[in-house]
Structure formats: structure tokens, C-alpha cells
């Protein structure tokens, strides 16, 4: 008997095979009401890629996957002030709307949702989404309020777009787990699709913030993937001691003078509770390392 996922995949194929090539630039929608009207007028499966713009190949992989798996694809671009702390890089976060729209148009995206901050958070705004335990460690501890901003905006975007599936990268590993938790807990009708990390040829995980790196920091940053690989290889060879695996990564990164470790974590893959002793279940080895003021995130799943 066919597995339900096979049936679903077959439906994707039908959608895609009967779709004419996208001859027109994407429809631009600037507020939630317009976004909802567009969705109501465009029936059939819809994939959604939420972004803060300054698109790179990591984003474009999500877009291509959505286009493959859905009849329509919507991308949002919104640099969400609520997820930045007071001393973070909101005002200098890289932006290039013209280039972003050109890339999305060339890829065949159907609609781009470009809300502005006043529409998103009008005068009197006072409603927030707080996911509890899984937001507390790691990025949640380093950036208080960050995930409250992420989950609030993601739920608002999901409500406006009304997509069947939303595509998230595995680089922001905690964000992915937090959004998955929110979707489960609040019975949100959008399925979260987790997609592989996309890397530069030398292994650096793609991120809009990589543009902040000086040439020296950029070449030093390759230490992250090499260190995660060391631990991944030791895991594959049977090493299960949490402290040994963390220390391996820490000691290797410490050989790079430009790298300042923020945290290295080996945690339960779902709850993100830090593990000690022998690891007997799937785990997430994640790190944040600073090069100058730029915090780089990376991780490997150990399963
Ligand atoms: O990952 C991001 O770019 C952002 O956190 C998201 C999901 C678009 C919410 O602002």
C-alpha cells in the first residue's frame, strides 16, 4: 500500500507538471489583507519561505524546494525589529531589495510579501507568542527576547500567507526547533519543512551576516566546519562521551586566534537540553563563534 507521503509527493508532481512556466514577475503584496486576498484567489498548494532579505544561495535553495513541491510559492522579506536586541545589528542589517526581487523573479516565485513595520506592529500592538523551555538555552540565553520576536512574526506571517508548507534552513537549528514546537503546540496548519545547511565551497555556512567579515575573518571562519567535522567523524567512529566531543570542537577552534567562542553545545536534538556523560539519543552539536563583532552559527546533527 502506498505510504501517505508517497501520495502527497505524487500530488506535488501533478501540480508541477501541469504548471506553465512562470512568465511574469512576482506579485508584490505589502500588507496582510492584500496577502490574504492573493492567497484566496490562488488555490492549490502553497509553499512559503520567510526571510529577512539579502538573499543568498541558502535562501534560494529553500525557494527552489518550495517551487518543486508546491503549485505556488510566496517569499516574505521583512527585517523584523522585534527579534533584535537593543545593542544588536537591526539598523545595519544588510538590505538589498532590488537584487532580492530580481533573484526571486528569476527563480519563478509567484508572490513576495513585503510588509512594513508599522503594518506589522501598529500603534497599540501588545500580542506575543512565547514558546517556553526550548527557547531558554543557547541563542535564547545569549539573545533575550529574540525567540519571542521570531515566533511572533512567524505566526503573523503564517496567518497572512496561509501556506501549506514553510521552508526553514537547519543552520538556525534552535529557530527551527522553536518554530516546530510552536506549530505543534498551537495547531498551526502550516507544515514546517526542514532543509539542509547550504555552505560555501570552503565549508562556511551561508548567512546574510557573512558580509560583515573582513577577508582575514572570512578565511579564519572555515575553522567552524572543520571542527564540527572532527566531532562528526569521532561520533561516526563510535565516540559517545559528551564532554569529549565538546572538548574536541573547543580545542580545535581555540587554535584559531581570530575566533572567540561564545558557546559550544551538545544537546538533545529535540528539547535542546544540554547532555552529559554518554550520549544515547540523537543530539545536536551546535556552536556560536565570534569573529570581531560577527556571531557565526553552525551545527551538525549527530544521530
Ligand atoms: O531566519 C530568519 O531569517 C528570520 O528569523 C525569520 C524566520 C524570517 C523571522 O524573521
PDB file of C-alpha atoms and ligand atoms in Angstrom:
ATOM      1  CA  UNK A   1       0.000   0.000   0.000  1.00  0.00           C
ATOM      2  CA  UNK A   2       1.318   3.484  -0.815  1.00  0.00           C
ATOM      3  CA  UNK A   3       2.661   5.458   2.111  1.00  0.00           C
ATOM      4  CA  UNK A   4       0.704   8.725   2.658  1.00  0.00           C
ATOM      5  CA  UNK A   5       3.887  10.696   1.905  1.00  0.00           C
ATOM      6  CA  UNK A   6       4.178   8.969  -1.479  1.00  0.00           C
ATOM      7  CA  UNK A   7       0.636  10.040  -2.291  1.00  0.00           C
ATOM      8  CA  UNK A   8       1.431  13.573  -1.227  1.00  0.00           C
ATOM      9  CA  UNK A   9       4.594  13.597  -3.375  1.00  0.00           C
ATOM     10  CA  UNK A  10       2.599  12.337  -6.335  1.00  0.00           C
ATOM     11  CA  UNK A  11       0.221  15.251  -5.880  1.00  0.00           C
ATOM     12  CA  UNK A  12       3.198  17.673  -5.897  1.00  0.00           C
ATOM     13  CA  UNK A  13       4.341  16.167  -9.178  1.00  0.00           C
ATOM     14  CA  UNK A  14       0.933  16.600 -10.742  1.00  0.00           C
ATOM     15  CA  UNK A  15       0.849  20.210  -9.583  1.00  0.00           C
ATOM     16  CA  UNK A  16       4.276  20.884 -11.019  1.00  0.00           C
ATOM     17  CA  UNK A  17       3.798  19.012 -14.304  1.00  0.00           C
ATOM     18  CA  UNK A  18       0.655  20.911 -15.185  1.00  0.00           C
ATOM     19  CA  UNK A  19       2.026  24.312 -14.247  1.00  0.00           C
ATOM     20  CA  UNK A  20       3.008  26.624 -17.129  1.00  0.00           C
ATOM     21  CA  UNK A  21       6.448  28.280 -16.870  1.00  0.00           C
ATOM     22  CA  UNK A  22       6.153  31.431 -14.772  1.00  0.00           C
ATOM     23  CA  UNK A  23       6.224  34.241 -17.359  1.00  0.00           C
ATOM     24  CA  UNK A  24       5.523  37.189 -15.039  1.00  0.00           C
ATOM     25  CA  UNK A  25       7.383  38.865 -12.198  1.00  0.00           C
ATOM     26  CA  UNK A  26       6.077  38.043  -8.723  1.00  0.00           C
ATOM     27  CA  UNK A  27       3.089  39.928  -7.345  1.00  0.00           C
ATOM     28  CA  UNK A  28       4.234  42.285  -4.584  1.00  0.00           C
ATOM     29  CA  UNK A  29       1.988  42.389  -1.531  1.00  0.00           C
ATOM     30  CA  UNK A  30       2.645  44.965   1.159  1.00  0.00           C
ATOM     31  CA  UNK A  31       0.124  44.196   3.879  1.00  0.00           C
ATOM     32  CA  UNK A  32      -1.604  41.215   5.450  1.00  0.00           C
ATOM     33  CA  UNK A  33      -5.015  41.960   3.932  1.00  0.00           C
ATOM     34  CA  UNK A  34      -3.562  42.053   0.396  1.00  0.00           C
ATOM     35  CA  UNK A  35      -1.558  38.886   1.118  1.00  0.00           C
ATOM     36  CA  UNK A  36      -4.695  37.057   2.275  1.00  0.00           C
ATOM     37  CA  UNK A  37      -6.691  38.215  -0.767  1.00  0.00           C
ATOM     38  CA  UNK A  38      -3.929  36.932  -3.065  1.00  0.00           C
ATOM     39  CA  UNK A  39      -3.915  33.551  -1.343  1.00  0.00           C
ATOM     40  CA  UNK A  40      -7.729  33.324  -1.511  1.00  0.00           C
ATOM     41  CA  UNK A  41      -7.560  33.986  -5.249  1.00  0.00           C
ATOM     42  CA  UNK A  42      -4.775  31.421  -5.837  1.00  0.00           C
ATOM     43  CA  UNK A  43      -5.969  27.988  -4.862  1.00  0.00           C
ATOM     44  CA  UNK A  44      -3.770  24.896  -4.838  1.00  0.00           C
ATOM     45  CA  UNK A  45      -0.744  24.019  -2.740  1.00  0.00           C
ATOM     46  CA  UNK A  46       1.319  26.934  -1.492  1.00  0.00           C
ATOM     47  CA  UNK A  47       4.866  26.926  -0.133  1.00  0.00           C
ATOM     48  CA  UNK A  48       6.269  29.798   1.898  1.00  0.00           C
ATOM     49  CA  UNK A  49       9.844  30.942   2.551  1.00  0.00           C
ATOM     50  CA  UNK A  50      10.096  33.574   5.313  1.00  0.00           C
ATOM     51  CA  UNK A  51      13.261  35.698   5.072  1.00  0.00           C
ATOM     52  CA  UNK A  52      14.808  38.931   6.243  1.00  0.00           C
ATOM     53  CA  UNK A  53      16.132  39.551   2.731  1.00  0.00           C
ATOM     54  CA  UNK A  54      19.713  39.975   1.482  1.00  0.00           C
ATOM     55  CA  UNK A  55      19.151  36.632  -0.141  1.00  0.00           C
ATOM     56  CA  UNK A  56      21.911  34.106  -0.709  1.00  0.00           C
ATOM     57  CA  UNK A  57      22.054  30.571  -2.100  1.00  0.00           C
ATOM     58  CA  UNK A  58      20.823  29.179   1.227  1.00  0.00           C
ATOM     59  CA  UNK A  59      17.565  31.094   0.810  1.00  0.00           C
ATOM     60  CA  UNK A  60      17.387  30.254  -2.889  1.00  0.00           C
ATOM     61  CA  UNK A  61      17.646  26.520  -2.109  1.00  0.00           C
ATOM     62  CA  UNK A  62      14.576  26.877   0.112  1.00  0.00           C
ATOM     63  CA  UNK A  63      12.812  28.758  -2.672  1.00  0.00           C
ATOM     64  CA  UNK A  64      13.678  26.098  -5.260  1.00  0.00           C
ATOM     65  CA  UNK A  65      12.483  23.332  -2.951  1.00  0.00           C
ATOM     66  CA  UNK A  66       9.210  25.157  -2.370  1.00  0.00           C
ATOM     67  CA  UNK A  67       8.721  25.677  -6.105  1.00  0.00           C
ATOM     68  CA  UNK A  68       9.363  21.963  -6.701  1.00  0.00           C
ATOM     69  CA  UNK A  69       6.882  20.856  -4.068  1.00  0.00           C
ATOM     70  CA  UNK A  70       4.035  23.351  -4.432  1.00  0.00           C
ATOM     71  CA  UNK A  71       1.869  24.956  -7.064  1.00  0.00           C
ATOM     72  CA  UNK A  72       2.557  28.464  -5.666  1.00  0.00           C
ATOM     73  CA  UNK A  73       5.499  29.894  -3.770  1.00  0.00           C
ATOM     74  CA  UNK A  74       5.426  33.012  -1.600  1.00  0.00           C
ATOM     75  CA  UNK A  75       8.579  34.582  -0.129  1.00  0.00           C
ATOM     76  CA  UNK A  76       8.442  37.244   2.585  1.00  0.00           C
ATOM     77  CA  UNK A  77      11.110  39.868   3.145  1.00  0.00           C
ATOM     78  CA  UNK A  78      10.835  41.623   6.487  1.00  0.00           C
ATOM     79  CA  UNK A  79      13.703  42.643   8.764  1.00  0.00           C
ATOM     80  CA  UNK A  80      11.814  42.042  11.967  1.00  0.00           C
ATOM     81  CA  UNK A  81      12.752  44.642  14.602  1.00  0.00           C
ATOM     82  CA  UNK A  82      11.168  42.538  17.359  1.00  0.00           C
ATOM     83  CA  UNK A  83      13.799  39.804  17.148  1.00  0.00           C
ATOM     84  CA  UNK A  84      16.796  42.164  17.539  1.00  0.00           C
ATOM     85  CA  UNK A  85      18.071  43.227  20.972  1.00  0.00           C
ATOM     86  CA  UNK A  86      18.767  46.926  21.702  1.00  0.00           C
ATOM     87  CA  UNK A  87      22.514  46.517  21.062  1.00  0.00           C
ATOM     88  CA  UNK A  88      22.189  44.252  18.034  1.00  0.00           C
ATOM     89  CA  UNK A  89      22.564  44.954  14.323  1.00  0.00           C
ATOM     90  CA  UNK A  90      18.972  45.839  13.311  1.00  0.00           C
ATOM     91  CA  UNK A  91      19.852  49.207  11.752  1.00  0.00           C
ATOM     92  CA  UNK A  92      22.921  47.897   9.902  1.00  0.00           C
ATOM     93  CA  UNK A  93      21.417  44.521   8.913  1.00  0.00           C
ATOM     94  CA  UNK A  94      22.250  44.181   5.187  1.00  0.00           C
ATOM     95  CA  UNK A  95      19.417  45.041   2.826  1.00  0.00           C
ATOM     96  CA  UNK A  96      19.165  44.936  -0.996  1.00  0.00           C
ATOM     97  CA  UNK A  97      15.536  44.750  -2.049  1.00  0.00           C
ATOM     98  CA  UNK A  98      16.192  45.346  -5.750  1.00  0.00           C
ATOM     99  CA  UNK A  99      18.637  42.440  -6.015  1.00  0.00           C
ATOM    100  CA  UNK A 100      16.383  40.225  -3.857  1.00  0.00           C
ATOM    101  CA  UNK A 101      13.367  40.863  -6.102  1.00  0.00           C
ATOM    102  CA  UNK A 102      15.416  40.196  -9.242  1.00  0.00           C
ATOM    103  CA  UNK A 103      16.572  36.840  -7.840  1.00  0.00           C
ATOM    104  CA  UNK A 104      13.055  35.844  -6.763  1.00  0.00           C
ATOM    105  CA  UNK A 105      11.627  36.840 -10.123  1.00  0.00           C
ATOM    106  CA  UNK A 106      14.271  34.813 -11.999  1.00  0.00           C
ATOM    107  CA  UNK A 107      13.549  31.813  -9.773  1.00  0.00           C
ATOM    108  CA  UNK A 108       9.826  31.934 -10.657  1.00  0.00           C
ATOM    109  CA  UNK A 109       8.376  32.922  -7.274  1.00  0.00           C
ATOM    110  CA  UNK A 110       4.680  33.810  -7.526  1.00  0.00           C
ATOM    111  CA  UNK A 111       4.365  36.418  -4.800  1.00  0.00           C
ATOM    112  CA  UNK A 112       6.602  38.416  -2.490  1.00  0.00           C
ATOM    113  CA  UNK A 113       5.165  39.634   0.783  1.00  0.00           C
ATOM    114  CA  UNK A 114       6.889  42.869   1.833  1.00  0.00           C
ATOM    115  CA  UNK A 115       5.111  44.152   4.932  1.00  0.00           C
ATOM    116  CA  UNK A 116       6.380  47.244   6.709  1.00  0.00           C
ATOM    117  CA  UNK A 117       6.990  47.528  10.445  1.00  0.00           C
ATOM    118  CA  UNK A 118       4.024  49.878  11.044  1.00  0.00           C
ATOM    119  CA  UNK A 119       1.591  47.445   9.450  1.00  0.00           C
ATOM    120  CA  UNK A 120       3.157  44.515  11.272  1.00  0.00           C
ATOM    121  CA  UNK A 121       3.235  46.211  14.680  1.00  0.00           C
ATOM    122  CA  UNK A 122       0.802  49.145  14.601  1.00  0.00           C
ATOM    123  CA  UNK A 123       0.343  51.596  17.452  1.00  0.00           C
ATOM    124  CA  UNK A 124      -1.128  49.707  20.417  1.00  0.00           C
ATOM    125  CA  UNK A 125       0.346  46.337  19.426  1.00  0.00           C
ATOM    126  CA  UNK A 126       0.521  44.038  22.502  1.00  0.00           C
ATOM    127  CA  UNK A 127       0.284  40.371  21.495  1.00  0.00           C
ATOM    128  CA  UNK A 128       3.265  37.997  21.545  1.00  0.00           C
ATOM    129  CA  UNK A 129       3.999  34.298  21.131  1.00  0.00           C
ATOM    130  CA  UNK A 130       6.198  32.814  23.875  1.00  0.00           C
ATOM    131  CA  UNK A 131       7.481  29.280  23.453  1.00  0.00           C
ATOM    132  CA  UNK A 132       8.947  28.142  26.777  1.00  0.00           C
ATOM    133  CA  UNK A 133      11.709  25.582  27.538  1.00  0.00           C
ATOM    134  CA  UNK A 134      13.238  25.103  24.095  1.00  0.00           C
ATOM    135  CA  UNK A 135      13.846  28.866  23.805  1.00  0.00           C
ATOM    136  CA  UNK A 136      15.787  29.129  27.081  1.00  0.00           C
ATOM    137  CA  UNK A 137      19.309  27.812  26.282  1.00  0.00           C
ATOM    138  CA  UNK A 138      21.795  28.749  23.532  1.00  0.00           C
ATOM    139  CA  UNK A 139      20.541  31.651  21.401  1.00  0.00           C
ATOM    140  CA  UNK A 140      17.714  32.248  23.855  1.00  0.00           C
ATOM    141  CA  UNK A 141      20.231  32.762  26.684  1.00  0.00           C
ATOM    142  CA  UNK A 142      22.584  34.847  24.526  1.00  0.00           C
ATOM    143  CA  UNK A 143      19.818  36.992  22.995  1.00  0.00           C
ATOM    144  CA  UNK A 144      16.986  37.553  25.494  1.00  0.00           C
ATOM    145  CA  UNK A 145      13.677  38.221  23.723  1.00  0.00           C
ATOM    146  CA  UNK A 146      14.994  37.017  20.353  1.00  0.00           C
ATOM    147  CA  UNK A 147      12.747  33.971  20.018  1.00  0.00           C
ATOM    148  CA  UNK A 148       9.681  35.845  21.241  1.00  0.00           C
ATOM    149  CA  UNK A 149      10.266  38.165  18.292  1.00  0.00           C
ATOM    150  CA  UNK A 150      10.818  35.254  15.906  1.00  0.00           C
ATOM    151  CA  UNK A 151       7.747  33.246  16.919  1.00  0.00           C
ATOM    152  CA  UNK A 152       5.507  36.305  16.996  1.00  0.00           C
ATOM    153  CA  UNK A 153       6.463  37.373  13.492  1.00  0.00           C
ATOM    154  CA  UNK A 154       6.481  33.828  12.087  1.00  0.00           C
ATOM    155  CA  UNK A 155       2.943  33.191  13.341  1.00  0.00           C
ATOM    156  CA  UNK A 156       1.790  36.520  11.899  1.00  0.00           C
ATOM    157  CA  UNK A 157       3.438  35.682   8.568  1.00  0.00           C
ATOM    158  CA  UNK A 158       1.916  32.184   8.579  1.00  0.00           C
ATOM    159  CA  UNK A 159      -1.529  33.693   9.272  1.00  0.00           C
ATOM    160  CA  UNK A 160      -1.208  36.194   6.438  1.00  0.00           C
ATOM    161  CA  UNK A 161       0.226  33.805   3.833  1.00  0.00           C
ATOM    162  CA  UNK A 162      -1.923  30.744   4.562  1.00  0.00           C
ATOM    163  CA  UNK A 163       0.668  28.371   3.107  1.00  0.00           C
ATOM    164  CA  UNK A 164       0.556  24.584   3.287  1.00  0.00           C
ATOM    165  CA  UNK A 165       4.297  24.313   3.905  1.00  0.00           C
ATOM    166  CA  UNK A 166       7.004  26.662   5.176  1.00  0.00           C
ATOM    167  CA  UNK A 167      10.678  26.077   4.451  1.00  0.00           C
ATOM    168  CA  UNK A 168      13.355  26.680   7.110  1.00  0.00           C
ATOM    169  CA  UNK A 169      17.096  26.020   6.984  1.00  0.00           C
ATOM    170  CA  UNK A 170      18.845  23.783   9.508  1.00  0.00           C
ATOM    171  CA  UNK A 171      21.623  26.340  10.109  1.00  0.00           C
ATOM    172  CA  UNK A 172      19.374  28.208  12.558  1.00  0.00           C
ATOM    173  CA  UNK A 173      18.879  24.945  14.409  1.00  0.00           C
ATOM    174  CA  UNK A 174      17.221  26.338  17.520  1.00  0.00           C
ATOM    175  CA  UNK A 175      14.914  28.598  15.490  1.00  0.00           C
ATOM    176  CA  UNK A 176      13.807  25.537  13.533  1.00  0.00           C
ATOM    177  CA  UNK A 177      13.007  23.580  16.706  1.00  0.00           C
ATOM    178  CA  UNK A 178      11.252  26.552  18.313  1.00  0.00           C
ATOM    179  CA  UNK A 179       9.044  27.095  15.256  1.00  0.00           C
ATOM    180  CA  UNK A 180       8.305  23.341  15.056  1.00  0.00           C
ATOM    181  CA  UNK A 181       7.275  23.418  18.741  1.00  0.00           C
ATOM    182  CA  UNK A 182       5.048  26.468  18.193  1.00  0.00           C
ATOM    183  CA  UNK A 183       3.359  24.877  15.182  1.00  0.00           C
ATOM    184  CA  UNK A 184       2.654  21.698  17.163  1.00  0.00           C
ATOM    185  CA  UNK A 185       1.504  23.471  20.325  1.00  0.00           C
ATOM    186  CA  UNK A 186      -0.769  25.987  18.597  1.00  0.00           C
ATOM    187  CA  UNK A 187      -2.165  23.584  15.945  1.00  0.00           C
ATOM    188  CA  UNK A 188      -0.897  25.795  13.150  1.00  0.00           C
ATOM    189  CA  UNK A 189      -1.970  24.435   9.766  1.00  0.00           C
ATOM    190  CA  UNK A 190       1.354  25.111   8.033  1.00  0.00           C
ATOM    191  CA  UNK A 191       3.800  22.196   7.899  1.00  0.00           C
ATOM    192  CA  UNK A 192       7.422  23.109   8.697  1.00  0.00           C
ATOM    193  CA  UNK A 193       9.885  21.619   6.198  1.00  0.00           C
ATOM    194  CA  UNK A 194      13.495  21.458   7.476  1.00  0.00           C
ATOM    195  CA  UNK A 195      16.125  21.878   4.751  1.00  0.00           C
ATOM    196  CA  UNK A 196      19.879  21.115   4.758  1.00  0.00           C
ATOM    197  CA  UNK A 197      22.509  23.747   5.540  1.00  0.00           C
ATOM    198  CA  UNK A 198      23.917  25.311   2.367  1.00  0.00           C
ATOM    199  CA  UNK A 199      27.653  26.012   2.524  1.00  0.00           C
ATOM    200  CA  UNK A 200      30.258  27.968   0.603  1.00  0.00           C
ATOM    201  CA  UNK A 201      32.822  25.811  -1.240  1.00  0.00           C
ATOM    202  CA  UNK A 202      35.201  26.056   1.750  1.00  0.00           C
ATOM    203  CA  UNK A 203      32.540  24.930   4.225  1.00  0.00           C
ATOM    204  CA  UNK A 204      31.316  28.198   5.778  1.00  0.00           C
ATOM    205  CA  UNK A 205      27.556  28.010   6.289  1.00  0.00           C
ATOM    206  CA  UNK A 206      25.813  30.655   4.175  1.00  0.00           C
ATOM    207  CA  UNK A 207      24.391  33.579   6.119  1.00  0.00           C
ATOM    208  CA  UNK A 208      23.432  37.162   5.290  1.00  0.00           C
ATOM    209  CA  UNK A 209      25.748  38.224   8.119  1.00  0.00           C
ATOM    210  CA  UNK A 210      28.852  36.701   6.441  1.00  0.00           C
ATOM    211  CA  UNK A 211      29.128  40.017   4.594  1.00  0.00           C
ATOM    212  CA  UNK A 212      30.303  41.628   7.857  1.00  0.00           C
ATOM    213  CA  UNK A 213      33.503  39.529   7.910  1.00  0.00           C
ATOM    214  CA  UNK A 214      36.853  41.070   6.937  1.00  0.00           C
ATOM    215  CA  UNK A 215      38.898  38.966   4.468  1.00  0.00           C
ATOM    216  CA  UNK A 216      41.041  37.681   7.384  1.00  0.00           C
ATOM    217  CA  UNK A 217      37.985  36.763   9.468  1.00  0.00           C
ATOM    218  CA  UNK A 218      36.367  35.160   6.433  1.00  0.00           C
ATOM    219  CA  UNK A 219      39.311  32.837   5.863  1.00  0.00           C
ATOM    220  CA  UNK A 220      39.594  32.081   9.616  1.00  0.00           C
ATOM    221  CA  UNK A 221      35.867  31.205   9.747  1.00  0.00           C
ATOM    222  CA  UNK A 222      36.439  27.889   7.941  1.00  0.00           C
ATOM    223  CA  UNK A 223      37.620  26.537  11.305  1.00  0.00           C
ATOM    224  CA  UNK A 224      33.961  26.068  12.297  1.00  0.00           C
ATOM    225  CA  UNK A 225      33.051  23.428   9.758  1.00  0.00           C
ATOM    226  CA  UNK A 226      36.417  21.690  10.144  1.00  0.00           C
ATOM    227  CA  UNK A 227      35.884  21.471  13.922  1.00  0.00           C
ATOM    228  CA  UNK A 228      32.320  20.159  13.575  1.00  0.00           C
ATOM    229  CA  UNK A 229      33.570  17.600  11.058  1.00  0.00           C
ATOM    230  CA  UNK A 230      36.202  16.385  13.535  1.00  0.00           C
ATOM    231  CA  UNK A 231      33.474  15.724  16.088  1.00  0.00           C
ATOM    232  CA  UNK A 232      31.182  14.238  13.430  1.00  0.00           C
ATOM    233  CA  UNK A 233      33.937  11.815  12.393  1.00  0.00           C
ATOM    234  CA  UNK A 234      34.612  10.813  16.015  1.00  0.00           C
ATOM    235  CA  UNK A 235      30.863  10.283  16.529  1.00  0.00           C
ATOM    236  CA  UNK A 236      30.744   8.115  13.408  1.00  0.00           C
ATOM    237  CA  UNK A 237      33.707   6.141  14.797  1.00  0.00           C
ATOM    238  CA  UNK A 238      31.721   5.443  17.971  1.00  0.00           C
ATOM    239  CA  UNK A 239      32.700   8.222  20.418  1.00  0.00           C
ATOM    240  CA  UNK A 240      29.691   8.917  22.669  1.00  0.00           C
ATOM    241  CA  UNK A 241      31.136  10.925  25.565  1.00  0.00           C
ATOM    242  CA  UNK A 242      29.536  14.385  25.509  1.00  0.00           C
ATOM    243  CA  UNK A 243      32.457  16.161  27.191  1.00  0.00           C
ATOM    244  CA  UNK A 244      34.996  14.590  24.825  1.00  0.00           C
ATOM    245  CA  UNK A 245      33.019  15.653  21.766  1.00  0.00           C
ATOM    246  CA  UNK A 246      32.525  19.221  23.037  1.00  0.00           C
ATOM    247  CA  UNK A 247      36.224  19.469  24.040  1.00  0.00           C
ATOM    248  CA  UNK A 248      37.331  18.288  20.616  1.00  0.00           C
ATOM    249  CA  UNK A 249      35.468  21.165  18.962  1.00  0.00           C
ATOM    250  CA  UNK A 250      36.544  23.694  21.605  1.00  0.00           C
ATOM    251  CA  UNK A 251      40.252  22.773  21.403  1.00  0.00           C
ATOM    252  CA  UNK A 252      40.270  22.868  17.628  1.00  0.00           C
ATOM    253  CA  UNK A 253      38.579  26.281  17.458  1.00  0.00           C
ATOM    254  CA  UNK A 254      40.996  27.569  20.105  1.00  0.00           C
ATOM    255  CA  UNK A 255      43.830  27.116  17.588  1.00  0.00           C
ATOM    256  CA  UNK A 256      42.365  29.992  15.531  1.00  0.00           C
ATOM    257  CA  UNK A 257      43.385  33.332  17.094  1.00  0.00           C
ATOM    258  CA  UNK A 258      40.589  35.353  15.423  1.00  0.00           C
ATOM    259  CA  UNK A 259      37.865  33.042  16.770  1.00  0.00           C
ATOM    260  CA  UNK A 260      36.172  33.842  20.093  1.00  0.00           C
ATOM    261  CA  UNK A 261      33.923  31.042  21.295  1.00  0.00           C
ATOM    262  CA  UNK A 262      30.503  32.158  22.513  1.00  0.00           C
ATOM    263  CA  UNK A 263      29.199  28.647  23.181  1.00  0.00           C
ATOM    264  CA  UNK A 264      29.621  25.034  22.129  1.00  0.00           C
ATOM    265  CA  UNK A 265      26.681  22.821  22.970  1.00  0.00           C
ATOM    266  CA  UNK A 266      25.886  19.149  22.727  1.00  0.00           C
ATOM    267  CA  UNK A 267      22.190  18.893  23.439  1.00  0.00           C
ATOM    268  CA  UNK A 268      19.195  16.637  22.998  1.00  0.00           C
ATOM    269  CA  UNK A 269      18.155  17.033  19.360  1.00  0.00           C
ATOM    270  CA  UNK A 270      14.559  17.997  20.159  1.00  0.00           C
ATOM    271  CA  UNK A 271      14.449  19.586  23.628  1.00  0.00           C
ATOM    272  CA  UNK A 272      17.929  21.156  23.342  1.00  0.00           C
ATOM    273  CA  UNK A 273      18.661  20.198  26.957  1.00  0.00           C
ATOM    274  CA  UNK A 274      22.425  20.004  27.397  1.00  0.00           C
ATOM    275  CA  UNK A 275      23.741  16.424  27.574  1.00  0.00           C
ATOM    276  CA  UNK A 276      26.446  14.977  29.810  1.00  0.00           C
ATOM    277  CA  UNK A 277      28.004  11.527  30.115  1.00  0.00           C
ATOM    278  CA  UNK A 278      27.295   9.014  27.384  1.00  0.00           C
ATOM    279  CA  UNK A 279      25.015  10.238  24.608  1.00  0.00           C
ATOM    280  CA  UNK A 280      22.419   7.591  23.847  1.00  0.00           C
ATOM    281  CA  UNK A 281      19.961   9.545  21.690  1.00  0.00           C
ATOM    282  CA  UNK A 282      20.059  11.866  18.676  1.00  0.00           C
ATOM    283  CA  UNK A 283      21.939  15.030  19.568  1.00  0.00           C
ATOM    284  CA  UNK A 284      22.640  18.468  18.167  1.00  0.00           C
ATOM    285  CA  UNK A 285      26.201  19.732  18.312  1.00  0.00           C
ATOM    286  CA  UNK A 286      25.916  23.487  17.816  1.00  0.00           C
ATOM    287  CA  UNK A 287      28.156  26.463  18.266  1.00  0.00           C
ATOM    288  CA  UNK A 288      28.367  30.197  18.063  1.00  0.00           C
ATOM    289  CA  UNK A 289      31.774  31.731  17.482  1.00  0.00           C
ATOM    290  CA  UNK A 290      32.508  35.425  17.172  1.00  0.00           C
ATOM    291  CA  UNK A 291      34.873  36.904  14.611  1.00  0.00           C
ATOM    292  CA  UNK A 292      35.154  40.521  15.679  1.00  0.00           C
ATOM    293  CA  UNK A 293      31.561  41.541  16.372  1.00  0.00           C
ATOM    294  CA  UNK A 294      30.071  38.980  13.989  1.00  0.00           C
ATOM    295  CA  UNK A 295      28.482  35.920  15.580  1.00  0.00           C
ATOM    296  CA  UNK A 296      28.550  32.873  13.298  1.00  0.00           C
ATOM    297  CA  UNK A 297      26.246  29.896  13.962  1.00  0.00           C
ATOM    298  CA  UNK A 298      26.826  26.373  12.763  1.00  0.00           C
ATOM    299  CA  UNK A 299      25.877  22.860  13.806  1.00  0.00           C
ATOM    300  CA  UNK A 300      25.878  19.196  12.985  1.00  0.00           C
ATOM    301  CA  UNK A 301      23.177  16.683  13.869  1.00  0.00           C
ATOM    302  CA  UNK A 302      24.563  13.516  15.484  1.00  0.00           C
ATOM    303  CA  UNK A 303      22.138  10.665  15.002  1.00  0.00           C
TER     304      UNK A 303
HETATM  305  O1  LIG B   1      15.553  33.187   9.823  1.00  0.00           O
HETATM  306  C1  LIG B   1      15.150  34.332   9.550  1.00  0.00           C
HETATM  307  O2  LIG B   1      15.538  34.949   8.544  1.00  0.00           O
HETATM  308  C2  LIG B   1      14.169  35.016  10.483  1.00  0.00           C
HETATM  309  O3  LIG B   1      14.402  34.682  11.800  1.00  0.00           O
HETATM  310  C3  LIG B   1      12.698  34.763  10.091  1.00  0.00           C
HETATM  311  C4  LIG B   1      12.341  33.299  10.205  1.00  0.00           C
HETATM  312  C5  LIG B   1      12.451  35.259   8.676  1.00  0.00           C
HETATM  313  C6  LIG B   1      11.769  35.543  11.028  1.00  0.00           C
HETATM  314  O4  LIG B   1      12.019  36.909  10.977  1.00  0.00           O
END
